GROMACS .gro file of C-alpha atoms in nm:
model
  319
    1UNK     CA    1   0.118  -1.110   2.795
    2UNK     CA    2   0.419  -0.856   2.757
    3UNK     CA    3   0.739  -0.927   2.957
    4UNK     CA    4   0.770  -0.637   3.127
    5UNK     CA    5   1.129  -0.673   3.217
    6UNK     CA    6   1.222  -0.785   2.867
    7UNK     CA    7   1.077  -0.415   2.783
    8UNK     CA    8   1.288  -0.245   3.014
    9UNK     CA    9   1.594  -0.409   2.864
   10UNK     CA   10   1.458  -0.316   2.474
   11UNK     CA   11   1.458   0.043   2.631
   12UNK     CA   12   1.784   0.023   2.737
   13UNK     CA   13   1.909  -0.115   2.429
   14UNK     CA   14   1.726   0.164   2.213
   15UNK     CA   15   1.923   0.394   2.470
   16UNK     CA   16   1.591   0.541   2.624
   17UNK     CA   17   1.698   0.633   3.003
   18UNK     CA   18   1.660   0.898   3.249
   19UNK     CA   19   1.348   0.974   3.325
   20UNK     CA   20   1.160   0.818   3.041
   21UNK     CA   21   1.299   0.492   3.109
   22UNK     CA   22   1.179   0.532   3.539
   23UNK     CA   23   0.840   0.701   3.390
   24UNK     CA   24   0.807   0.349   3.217
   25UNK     CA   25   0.946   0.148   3.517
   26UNK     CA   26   0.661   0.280   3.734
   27UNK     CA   27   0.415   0.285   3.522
   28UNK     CA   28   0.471  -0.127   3.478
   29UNK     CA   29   0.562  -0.211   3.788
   30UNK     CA   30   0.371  -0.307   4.128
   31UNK     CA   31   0.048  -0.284   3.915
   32UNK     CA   32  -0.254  -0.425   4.167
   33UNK     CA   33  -0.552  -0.535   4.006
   34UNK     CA   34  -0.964  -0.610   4.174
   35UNK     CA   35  -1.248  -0.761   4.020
   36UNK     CA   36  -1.573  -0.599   4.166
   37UNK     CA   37  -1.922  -0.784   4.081
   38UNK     CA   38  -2.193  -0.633   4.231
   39UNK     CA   39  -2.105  -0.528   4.567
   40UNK     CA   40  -1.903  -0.812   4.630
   41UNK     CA   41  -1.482  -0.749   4.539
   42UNK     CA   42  -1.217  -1.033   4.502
   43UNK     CA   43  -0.906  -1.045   4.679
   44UNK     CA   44  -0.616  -0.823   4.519
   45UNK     CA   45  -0.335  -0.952   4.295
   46UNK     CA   46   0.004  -0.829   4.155
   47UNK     CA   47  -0.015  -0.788   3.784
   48UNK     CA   48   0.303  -0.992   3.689
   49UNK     CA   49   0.324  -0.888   3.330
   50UNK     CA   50   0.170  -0.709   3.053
   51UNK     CA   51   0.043  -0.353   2.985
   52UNK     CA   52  -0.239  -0.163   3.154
   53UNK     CA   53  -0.573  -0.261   2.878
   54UNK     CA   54  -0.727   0.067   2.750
   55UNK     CA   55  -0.338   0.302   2.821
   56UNK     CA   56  -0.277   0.534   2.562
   57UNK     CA   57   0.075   0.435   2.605
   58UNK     CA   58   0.045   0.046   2.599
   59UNK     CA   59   0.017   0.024   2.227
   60UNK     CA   60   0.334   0.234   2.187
   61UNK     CA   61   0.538   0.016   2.488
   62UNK     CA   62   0.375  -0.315   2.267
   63UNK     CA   63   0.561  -0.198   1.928
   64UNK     CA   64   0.888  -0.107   2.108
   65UNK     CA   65   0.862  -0.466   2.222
   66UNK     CA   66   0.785  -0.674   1.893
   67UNK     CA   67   0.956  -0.426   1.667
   68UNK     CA   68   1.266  -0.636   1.624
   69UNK     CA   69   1.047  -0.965   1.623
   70UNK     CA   70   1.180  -1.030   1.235
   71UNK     CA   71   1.536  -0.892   1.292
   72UNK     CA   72   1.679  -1.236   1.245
   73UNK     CA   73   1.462  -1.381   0.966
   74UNK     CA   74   1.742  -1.442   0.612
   75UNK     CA   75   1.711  -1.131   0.398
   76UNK     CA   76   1.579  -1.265   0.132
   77UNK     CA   77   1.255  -1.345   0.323
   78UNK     CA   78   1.038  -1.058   0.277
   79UNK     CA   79   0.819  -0.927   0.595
   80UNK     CA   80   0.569  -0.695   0.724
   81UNK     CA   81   0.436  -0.592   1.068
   82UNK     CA   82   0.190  -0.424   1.181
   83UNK     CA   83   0.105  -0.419   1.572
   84UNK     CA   84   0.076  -0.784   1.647
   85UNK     CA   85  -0.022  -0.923   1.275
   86UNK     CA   86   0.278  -1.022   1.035
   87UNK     CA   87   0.324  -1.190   0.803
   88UNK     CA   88   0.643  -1.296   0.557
   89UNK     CA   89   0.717  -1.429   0.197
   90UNK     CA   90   0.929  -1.570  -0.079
   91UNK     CA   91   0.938  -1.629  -0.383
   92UNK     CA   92   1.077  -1.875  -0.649
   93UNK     CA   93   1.047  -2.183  -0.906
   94UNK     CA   94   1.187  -2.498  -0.663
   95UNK     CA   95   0.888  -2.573  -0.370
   96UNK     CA   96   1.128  -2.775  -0.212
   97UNK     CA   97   1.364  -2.448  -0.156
   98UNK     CA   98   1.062  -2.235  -0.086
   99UNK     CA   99   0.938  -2.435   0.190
  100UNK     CA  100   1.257  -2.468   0.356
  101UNK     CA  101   1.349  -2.085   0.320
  102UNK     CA  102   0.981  -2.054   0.477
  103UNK     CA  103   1.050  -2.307   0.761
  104UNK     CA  104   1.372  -2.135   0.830
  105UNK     CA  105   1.214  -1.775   0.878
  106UNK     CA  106   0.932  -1.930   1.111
  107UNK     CA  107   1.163  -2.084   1.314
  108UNK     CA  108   1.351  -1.781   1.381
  109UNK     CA  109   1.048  -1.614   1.503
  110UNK     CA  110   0.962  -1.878   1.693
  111UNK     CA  111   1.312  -1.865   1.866
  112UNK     CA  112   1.259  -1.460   1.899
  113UNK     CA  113   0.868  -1.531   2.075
  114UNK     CA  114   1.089  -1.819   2.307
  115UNK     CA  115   1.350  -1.520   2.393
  116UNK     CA  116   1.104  -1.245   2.469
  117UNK     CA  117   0.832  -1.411   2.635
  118UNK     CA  118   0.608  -1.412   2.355
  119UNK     CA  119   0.372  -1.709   2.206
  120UNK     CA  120   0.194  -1.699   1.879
  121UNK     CA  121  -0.162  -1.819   1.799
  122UNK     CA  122  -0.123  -2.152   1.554
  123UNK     CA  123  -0.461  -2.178   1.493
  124UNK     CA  124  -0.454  -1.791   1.366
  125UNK     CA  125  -0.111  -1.821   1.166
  126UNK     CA  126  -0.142  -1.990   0.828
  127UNK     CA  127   0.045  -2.061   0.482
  128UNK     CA  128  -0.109  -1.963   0.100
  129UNK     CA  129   0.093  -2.109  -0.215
  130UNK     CA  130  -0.007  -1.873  -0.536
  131UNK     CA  131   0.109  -2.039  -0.801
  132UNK     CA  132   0.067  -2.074  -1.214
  133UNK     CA  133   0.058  -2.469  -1.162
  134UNK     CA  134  -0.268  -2.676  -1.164
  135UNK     CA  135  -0.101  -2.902  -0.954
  136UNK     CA  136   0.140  -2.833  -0.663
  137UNK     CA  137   0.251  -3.053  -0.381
  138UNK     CA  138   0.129  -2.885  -0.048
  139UNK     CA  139   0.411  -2.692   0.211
  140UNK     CA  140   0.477  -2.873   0.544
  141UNK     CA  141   0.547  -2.533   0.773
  142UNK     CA  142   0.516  -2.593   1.166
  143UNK     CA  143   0.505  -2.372   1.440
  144UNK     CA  144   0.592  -2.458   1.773
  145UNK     CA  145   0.589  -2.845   1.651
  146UNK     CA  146   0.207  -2.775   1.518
  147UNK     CA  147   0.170  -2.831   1.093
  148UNK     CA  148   0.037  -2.469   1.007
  149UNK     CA  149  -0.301  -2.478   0.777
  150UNK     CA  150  -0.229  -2.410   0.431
  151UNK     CA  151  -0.415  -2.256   0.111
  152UNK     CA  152  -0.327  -2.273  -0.214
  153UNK     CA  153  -0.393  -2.064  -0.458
  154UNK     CA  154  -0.387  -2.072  -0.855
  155UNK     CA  155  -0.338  -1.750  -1.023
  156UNK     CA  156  -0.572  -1.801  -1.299
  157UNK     CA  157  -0.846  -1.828  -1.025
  158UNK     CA  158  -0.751  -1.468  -0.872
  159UNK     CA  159  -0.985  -1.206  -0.946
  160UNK     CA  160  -0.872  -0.970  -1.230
  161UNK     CA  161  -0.763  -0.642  -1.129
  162UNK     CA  162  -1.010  -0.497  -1.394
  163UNK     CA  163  -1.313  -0.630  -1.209
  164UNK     CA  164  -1.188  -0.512  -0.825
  165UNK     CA  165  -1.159  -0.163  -1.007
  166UNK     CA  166  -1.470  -0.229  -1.173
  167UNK     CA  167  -1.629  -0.367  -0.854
  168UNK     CA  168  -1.490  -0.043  -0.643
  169UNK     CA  169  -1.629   0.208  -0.916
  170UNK     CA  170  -1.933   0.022  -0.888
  171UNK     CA  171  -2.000   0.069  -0.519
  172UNK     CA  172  -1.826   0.414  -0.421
  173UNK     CA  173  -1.856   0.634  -0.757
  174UNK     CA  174  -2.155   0.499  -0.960
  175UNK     CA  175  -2.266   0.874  -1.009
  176UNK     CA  176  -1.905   1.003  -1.109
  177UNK     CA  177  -1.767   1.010  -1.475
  178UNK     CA  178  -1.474   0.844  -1.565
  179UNK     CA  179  -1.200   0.982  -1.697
  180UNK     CA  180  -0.860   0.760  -1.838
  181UNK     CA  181  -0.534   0.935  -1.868
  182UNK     CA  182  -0.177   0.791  -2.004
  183UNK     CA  183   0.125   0.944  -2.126
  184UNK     CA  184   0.361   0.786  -2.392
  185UNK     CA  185   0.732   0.803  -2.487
  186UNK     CA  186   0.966   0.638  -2.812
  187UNK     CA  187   1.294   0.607  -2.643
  188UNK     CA  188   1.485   0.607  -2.959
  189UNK     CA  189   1.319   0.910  -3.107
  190UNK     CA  190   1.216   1.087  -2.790
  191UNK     CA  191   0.882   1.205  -2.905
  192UNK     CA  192   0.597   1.203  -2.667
  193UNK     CA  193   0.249   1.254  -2.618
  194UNK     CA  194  -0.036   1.260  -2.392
  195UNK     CA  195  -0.415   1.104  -2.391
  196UNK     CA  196  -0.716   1.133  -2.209
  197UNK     CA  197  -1.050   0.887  -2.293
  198UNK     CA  198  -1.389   0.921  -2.156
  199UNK     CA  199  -1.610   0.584  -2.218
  200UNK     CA  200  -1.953   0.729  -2.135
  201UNK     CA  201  -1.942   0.934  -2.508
  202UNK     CA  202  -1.639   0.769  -2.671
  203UNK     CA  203  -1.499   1.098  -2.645
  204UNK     CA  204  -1.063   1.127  -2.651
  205UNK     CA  205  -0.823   1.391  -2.623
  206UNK     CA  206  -0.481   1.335  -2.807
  207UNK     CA  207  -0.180   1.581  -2.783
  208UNK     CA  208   0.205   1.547  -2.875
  209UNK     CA  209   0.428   1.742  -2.661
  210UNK     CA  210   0.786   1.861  -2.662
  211UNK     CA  211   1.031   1.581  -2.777
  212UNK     CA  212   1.222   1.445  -2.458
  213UNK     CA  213   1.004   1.503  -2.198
  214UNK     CA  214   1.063   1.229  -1.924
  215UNK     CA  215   0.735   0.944  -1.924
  216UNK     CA  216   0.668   1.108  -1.563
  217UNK     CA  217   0.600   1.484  -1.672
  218UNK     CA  218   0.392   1.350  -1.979
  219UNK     CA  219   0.127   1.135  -1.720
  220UNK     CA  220   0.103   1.484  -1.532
  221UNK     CA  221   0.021   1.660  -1.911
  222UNK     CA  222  -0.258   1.381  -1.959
  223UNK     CA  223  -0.368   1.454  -1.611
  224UNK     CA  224  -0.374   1.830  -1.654
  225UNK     CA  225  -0.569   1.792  -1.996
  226UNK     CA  226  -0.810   1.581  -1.862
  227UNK     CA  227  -0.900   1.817  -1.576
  228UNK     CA  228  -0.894   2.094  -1.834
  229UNK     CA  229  -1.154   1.878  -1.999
  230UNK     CA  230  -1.331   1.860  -1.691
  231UNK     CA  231  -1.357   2.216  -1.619
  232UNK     CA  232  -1.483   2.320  -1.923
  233UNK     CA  233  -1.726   2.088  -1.934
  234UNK     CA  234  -1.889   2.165  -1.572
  235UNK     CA  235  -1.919   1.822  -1.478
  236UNK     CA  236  -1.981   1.831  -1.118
  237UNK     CA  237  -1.842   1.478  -1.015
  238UNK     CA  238  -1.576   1.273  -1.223
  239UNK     CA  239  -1.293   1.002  -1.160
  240UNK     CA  240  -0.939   1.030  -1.309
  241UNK     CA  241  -0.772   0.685  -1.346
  242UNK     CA  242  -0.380   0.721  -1.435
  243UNK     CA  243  -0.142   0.449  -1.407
  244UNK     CA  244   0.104   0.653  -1.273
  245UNK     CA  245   0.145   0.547  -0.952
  246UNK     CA  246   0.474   0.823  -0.953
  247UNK     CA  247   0.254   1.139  -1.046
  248UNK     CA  248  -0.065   1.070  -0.865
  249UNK     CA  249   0.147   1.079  -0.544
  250UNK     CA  250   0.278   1.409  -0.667
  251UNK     CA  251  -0.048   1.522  -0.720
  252UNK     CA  252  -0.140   1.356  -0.339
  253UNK     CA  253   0.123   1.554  -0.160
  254UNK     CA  254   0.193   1.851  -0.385
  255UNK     CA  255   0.538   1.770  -0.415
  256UNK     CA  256   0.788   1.718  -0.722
  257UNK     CA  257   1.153   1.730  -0.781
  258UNK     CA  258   1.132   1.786  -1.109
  259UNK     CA  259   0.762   1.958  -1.231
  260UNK     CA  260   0.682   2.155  -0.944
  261UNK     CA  261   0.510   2.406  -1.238
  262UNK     CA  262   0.234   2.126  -1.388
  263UNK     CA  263   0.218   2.050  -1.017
  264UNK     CA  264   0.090   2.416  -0.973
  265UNK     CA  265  -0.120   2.461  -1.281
  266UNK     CA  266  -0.297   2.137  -1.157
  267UNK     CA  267  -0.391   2.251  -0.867
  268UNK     CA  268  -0.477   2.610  -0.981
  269UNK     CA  269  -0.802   2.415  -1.186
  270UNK     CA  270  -0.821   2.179  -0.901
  271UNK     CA  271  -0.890   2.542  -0.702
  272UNK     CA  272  -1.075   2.720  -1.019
  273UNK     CA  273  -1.317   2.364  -0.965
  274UNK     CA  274  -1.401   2.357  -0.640
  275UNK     CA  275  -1.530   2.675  -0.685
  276UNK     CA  276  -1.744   2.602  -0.945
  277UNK     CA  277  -1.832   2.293  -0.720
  278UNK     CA  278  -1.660   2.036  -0.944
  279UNK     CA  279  -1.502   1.760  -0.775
  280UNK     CA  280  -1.275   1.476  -0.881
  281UNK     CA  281  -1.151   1.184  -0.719
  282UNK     CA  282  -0.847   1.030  -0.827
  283UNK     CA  283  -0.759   0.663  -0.874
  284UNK     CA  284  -0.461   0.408  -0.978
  285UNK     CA  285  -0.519   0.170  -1.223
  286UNK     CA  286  -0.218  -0.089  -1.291
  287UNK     CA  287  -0.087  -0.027  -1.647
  288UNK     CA  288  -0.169  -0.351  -1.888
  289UNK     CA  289  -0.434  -0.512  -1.608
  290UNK     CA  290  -0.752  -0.591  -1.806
  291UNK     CA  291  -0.887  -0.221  -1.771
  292UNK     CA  292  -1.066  -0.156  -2.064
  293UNK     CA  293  -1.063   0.217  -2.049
  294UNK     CA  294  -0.692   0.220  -1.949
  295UNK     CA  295  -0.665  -0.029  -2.240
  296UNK     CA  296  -0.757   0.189  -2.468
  297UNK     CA  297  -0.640   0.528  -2.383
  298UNK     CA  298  -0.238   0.320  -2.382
  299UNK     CA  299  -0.302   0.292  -2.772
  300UNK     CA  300  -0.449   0.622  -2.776
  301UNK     CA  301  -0.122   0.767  -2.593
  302UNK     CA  302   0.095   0.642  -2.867
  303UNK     CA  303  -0.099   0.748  -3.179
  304UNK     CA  304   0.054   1.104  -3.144
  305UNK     CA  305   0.430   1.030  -3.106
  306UNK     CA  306   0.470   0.948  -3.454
  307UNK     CA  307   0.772   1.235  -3.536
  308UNK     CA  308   0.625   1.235  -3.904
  309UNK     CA  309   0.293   1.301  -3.728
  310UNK     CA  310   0.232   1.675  -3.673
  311UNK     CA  311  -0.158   1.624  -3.660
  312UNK     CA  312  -0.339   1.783  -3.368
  313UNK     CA  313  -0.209   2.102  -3.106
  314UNK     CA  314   0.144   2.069  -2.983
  315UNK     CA  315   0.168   2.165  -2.609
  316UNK     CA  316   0.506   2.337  -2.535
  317UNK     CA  317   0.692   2.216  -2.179
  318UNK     CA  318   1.033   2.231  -2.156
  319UNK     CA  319   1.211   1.921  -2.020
   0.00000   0.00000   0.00000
């Protein structure tokens, strides 16, 4: 249960006073609880510690006071935290190294959970090893004197990105079309060019642009053409896959430091679709993952940057 005076002094320390901090103070302190069954009641106790169950404002007073519950774990221990599940990693090619660097971060939590009246679950903490080896001698990580479970975990054995797209398409957009776009860039001639593939006809779209447009504004082109595409062809539900992690959250939030004008066009056919009751969904696919389609529409990407090759429309943006 939460210390509720170790919460008072993480309020002071986050310089929360006044008011707030005596708001808080009463609304911890000289808590009574009653257990009623029936018509019988039990005698009344003194909540020593913890947050009212069911308080808007427990779950907020809870991350005040585990916030800082990695602050002393070595910096080149990665972590994450969310409410009361964390977890933290490292990387690298000695075991021996790993484990200790590992041991080390998990006993500074544990010293943290000793400080601030905290205790973690052993049997619900555990250690996975992904590695390329066949063979790998197992981690020895304890917590609170206890051997944590382990899991290891071979790469090869993973589950390909392709098929947990696949898998996801499967389930959620079965009666969408799906639609591949990819932008591509020679550095040392600076021509570019955009593609967009469709697998259920075979059909692709191929474009060079201006020379020197940046890789980012080129996904965005491929994006805009395949919507384009879309519109013309009055397909009520599709799927655009990019793996462009940069200009889908453009697209996302409407935002861009650079192309806020193919940010607008896209969403003026995004607006001219909805209309028409044409929707899209978009998607991320990681580049060079197994993905067939965004297999293809890669080589397809690079087929018009050839300088030498004028073939096809050139599509005039200014870098």
């Amino acid at each position: 249960m939460l210390w509720k005076e170790g919460l008072l002094i993480k309020l002071k320390s986050l310089g929360i006073g006044g008011r707030v901090y005596n708001w808080v103070l009463n609304f911890l302190c000289e808590r009574k609880i009653q257990v009623r069954v029936g018509a019988e009641y039990s005698s009344v106790y003194e909540v020593e510690n913890g947050t009212p169950q069911g308080s808007v404002c427990s779950p907020l007073l809870f991350n005040i006071m585990i916030n800082d519950v990695f602050c002393h774990v070595d910096q080149g221990v990665g972590r994450s935290l969310y409410a009361d599940d964390g977890a933290l990693w490292i990387r690298g090619r000695n075991v021996a190294f790993v484990n200790k660097k590992v041991q080390d971060a998990v006993a500074q939590v544990e010293g943290w959970t000793n400080r601030w009246g905290f205790r973690l679950s052993v049997a619900k903490t555990q250690v996975i090893c992904f590695s390329r080896r066949r063979k790998m001698a197992p981690m020895t990580v304890k917590l609170y004197g206890q051997t944590l479970e382990q899991e290891l975990k071979n790469k090869s054995e993973l589950l390909p990105v392709w098929r947990i797209v696949q898998n996801y398409v499967k389930k959620n957009l079965s009666d969408s079309v799906f639609i591949f776009t990819d932008g591509s860039k020679d550095p040392e001639k600076g021509c570019v060019g955009a593609a967009v593939y469709i697998p259920v006809n075979d059909t692709s779209i191929k474009k060079r642009l201006s020379d020197h447009l940046s890789v980012y504004t080129t996904e965005l082109m491929a994006v805009l053409l395949a919507l384009q595409w879309i519109e013309e062809k009055g397909l009520p539900k599709t799927v655009i896959a990019s793996d462009s992690f940069s200009a889908l959250s453009s697209i996302r939030t409407g935002r861009s430091s650079s192309r806020t004008d193919i940010i607008n066009e896209i969403f003026i056919v995004l607006y001219r679709m909805k209309i028409k009751g044409l929707f899209t969904t978009f998607i991320w696919v990681p580049a060079h993952a197994g993905v067939e389609g965004n297999e293809k529409v890669d080589i397809l990407a690079k087929q018009p940057i050839s300088c030498e090759d004028r073939g096809g429309k050139e599509m005039s943006y200014r870098k």
